[in-house]
Structures are given as structure tokens and as C-alpha cells.
Amino acid sequence: MNNYTAILHRGEPDEGGFWATCLEVPGANGQGETRQECLDDLAAAVKLMLQVNREDAFRDDPHAIETELALA
């Protein structure tokens, strides 16, 4: 399990709900009526973006090597 940073915003007062982005995965965003719905939507977007990015990386170079990168 990986941890990511979600930036959660309240919607406009007349609209309600929440919207969120993920710092580590540009382009991934989510929205929902409740905080949890918003975070669930964001999690699905993050998973999809990571899958697409991985597929794109190997499409560009099918012989690429995948390895872990640990940051402290």
C-alpha cells in the first residue's frame, strides 16, 4: 500500500460537496458530495493515472526495467 497526499477542498457554498487533487499524481482529481466520496473518487483517479502512466512508459520502451525507488 502506498500513501499519497490529497488536497481536499470544499465546494462553492451554493454547490456544496468537495473536490480534491493529489500532489504526487498530477492530473488526478476527484469530487463528491461527502469527504469520503471525494477521496474514494480521487483514489480511483490516482489508480487509473498510475496504470496509464505505466502502460505509456513500457509502450515507449518495451525493454525498460521496472525497479523500486526509496526516498527518505
PDB file of C-alpha atoms in Angstrom:
ATOM      1  CA  MET A   1       0.000   0.000   0.000  1.00  0.00           C
ATOM      2  CA  ASN A   2       1.321   3.417  -0.973  1.00  0.00           C
ATOM      3  CA  ASN A   3       0.389   6.693   0.652  1.00  0.00           C
ATOM      4  CA  TYR A   4      -0.322   9.819  -1.353  1.00  0.00           C
ATOM      5  CA  THR A   5      -1.126  13.401  -0.399  1.00  0.00           C
ATOM      6  CA  ALA A   6      -4.686  14.519  -1.106  1.00  0.00           C
ATOM      7  CA  ILE A   7      -5.517  18.216  -1.061  1.00  0.00           C
ATOM      8  CA  LEU A   8      -9.207  18.404  -0.150  1.00  0.00           C
ATOM      9  CA  HIS A   9     -11.292  21.495  -0.891  1.00  0.00           C
ATOM     10  CA  ARG A  10     -14.866  22.386  -0.033  1.00  0.00           C
ATOM     11  CA  GLY A  11     -17.096  23.182  -2.993  1.00  0.00           C
ATOM     12  CA  GLU A  12     -18.678  26.558  -3.534  1.00  0.00           C
ATOM     13  CA  PRO A  13     -21.199  27.432  -0.797  1.00  0.00           C
ATOM     14  CA  ASP A  14     -24.141  27.269  -3.212  1.00  0.00           C
ATOM     15  CA  GLU A  15     -22.948  23.946  -4.689  1.00  0.00           C
ATOM     16  CA  GLY A  16     -21.649  22.047  -1.639  1.00  0.00           C
ATOM     17  CA  GLY A  17     -19.601  18.886  -1.784  1.00  0.00           C
ATOM     18  CA  PHE A  18     -15.841  18.517  -2.033  1.00  0.00           C
ATOM     19  CA  TRP A  19     -13.133  18.315  -4.687  1.00  0.00           C
ATOM     20  CA  ALA A  20      -9.551  17.083  -4.338  1.00  0.00           C
ATOM     21  CA  THR A  21      -6.243  16.703  -6.134  1.00  0.00           C
ATOM     22  CA  CYS A  22      -3.205  14.522  -5.479  1.00  0.00           C
ATOM     23  CA  LEU A  23       0.230  16.159  -5.160  1.00  0.00           C
ATOM     24  CA  GLU A  24       2.145  13.099  -6.315  1.00  0.00           C
ATOM     25  CA  VAL A  25      -0.037  12.356  -9.353  1.00  0.00           C
ATOM     26  CA  PRO A  26      -0.654  15.492 -11.424  1.00  0.00           C
ATOM     27  CA  GLY A  27      -3.890  15.311 -13.354  1.00  0.00           C
ATOM     28  CA  ALA A  28      -5.675  13.073 -10.856  1.00  0.00           C
ATOM     29  CA  ASN A  29      -8.670  14.708  -9.219  1.00  0.00           C
ATOM     30  CA  GLY A  30     -11.858  13.689  -7.510  1.00  0.00           C
ATOM     31  CA  GLN A  31     -15.153  15.094  -6.359  1.00  0.00           C
ATOM     32  CA  GLY A  32     -18.085  14.022  -4.238  1.00  0.00           C
ATOM     33  CA  GLU A  33     -20.932  15.116  -2.034  1.00  0.00           C
ATOM     34  CA  THR A  34     -19.118  13.924   1.090  1.00  0.00           C
ATOM     35  CA  ARG A  35     -15.453  13.960   2.055  1.00  0.00           C
ATOM     36  CA  GLN A  36     -15.279  10.153   1.784  1.00  0.00           C
ATOM     37  CA  GLU A  37     -16.982  10.066  -1.635  1.00  0.00           C
ATOM     38  CA  CYS A  38     -14.484  12.656  -2.841  1.00  0.00           C
ATOM     39  CA  LEU A  39     -11.483  10.723  -1.513  1.00  0.00           C
ATOM     40  CA  ASP A  40     -12.809   7.465  -2.993  1.00  0.00           C
ATOM     41  CA  ASP A  41     -13.210   9.195  -6.370  1.00  0.00           C
ATOM     42  CA  LEU A  42      -9.687  10.625  -6.100  1.00  0.00           C
ATOM     43  CA  ALA A  43      -8.266   7.189  -5.212  1.00  0.00           C
ATOM     44  CA  ALA A  44      -9.858   5.696  -8.336  1.00  0.00           C
ATOM     45  CA  ALA A  45      -8.397   8.522 -10.439  1.00  0.00           C
ATOM     46  CA  VAL A  46      -4.916   8.023  -8.949  1.00  0.00           C
ATOM     47  CA  LYS A  47      -5.027   4.279  -9.685  1.00  0.00           C
ATOM     48  CA  LEU A  48      -6.128   4.924 -13.257  1.00  0.00           C
ATOM     49  CA  MET A  49      -3.474   7.590 -13.860  1.00  0.00           C
ATOM     50  CA  LEU A  50      -0.716   5.323 -12.494  1.00  0.00           C
ATOM     51  CA  GLN A  51      -1.881   2.444 -14.690  1.00  0.00           C
ATOM     52  CA  VAL A  52      -1.962   4.646 -17.793  1.00  0.00           C
ATOM     53  CA  ASN A  53       1.462   6.135 -16.980  1.00  0.00           C
ATOM     54  CA  ARG A  54       2.953   2.648 -16.540  1.00  0.00           C
ATOM     55  CA  GLU A  55       1.465   1.442 -19.835  1.00  0.00           C
ATOM     56  CA  ASP A  56       2.793   4.547 -21.613  1.00  0.00           C
ATOM     57  CA  ALA A  57       6.289   4.044 -20.170  1.00  0.00           C
ATOM     58  CA  PHE A  58       6.511   0.466 -21.463  1.00  0.00           C
ATOM     59  CA  ARG A  59       4.901   1.356 -24.786  1.00  0.00           C
ATOM     60  CA  ASP A  60       7.730   3.837 -25.373  1.00  0.00           C
ATOM     61  CA  ASP A  61      10.367   1.236 -24.424  1.00  0.00           C
ATOM     62  CA  PRO A  62       9.153  -2.378 -24.112  1.00  0.00           C
ATOM     63  CA  HIS A  63      12.594  -3.391 -22.787  1.00  0.00           C
ATOM     64  CA  ALA A  64      12.536  -0.914 -19.894  1.00  0.00           C
ATOM     65  CA  ILE A  65      13.280  -2.249 -16.438  1.00  0.00           C
ATOM     66  CA  GLU A  66      10.963  -1.500 -13.530  1.00  0.00           C
ATOM     67  CA  THR A  67      12.598  -1.077 -10.135  1.00  0.00           C
ATOM     68  CA  GLU A  68      11.708   0.454  -6.781  1.00  0.00           C
ATOM     69  CA  LEU A  69      12.899   3.871  -5.722  1.00  0.00           C
ATOM     70  CA  ALA A  70      13.004   4.539  -1.985  1.00  0.00           C
ATOM     71  CA  LEU A  71      13.002   8.113  -0.717  1.00  0.00           C
ATOM     72  CA  ALA A  72      13.858   9.181   2.809  1.00  0.00           C
TER      73      ALA A  72
END
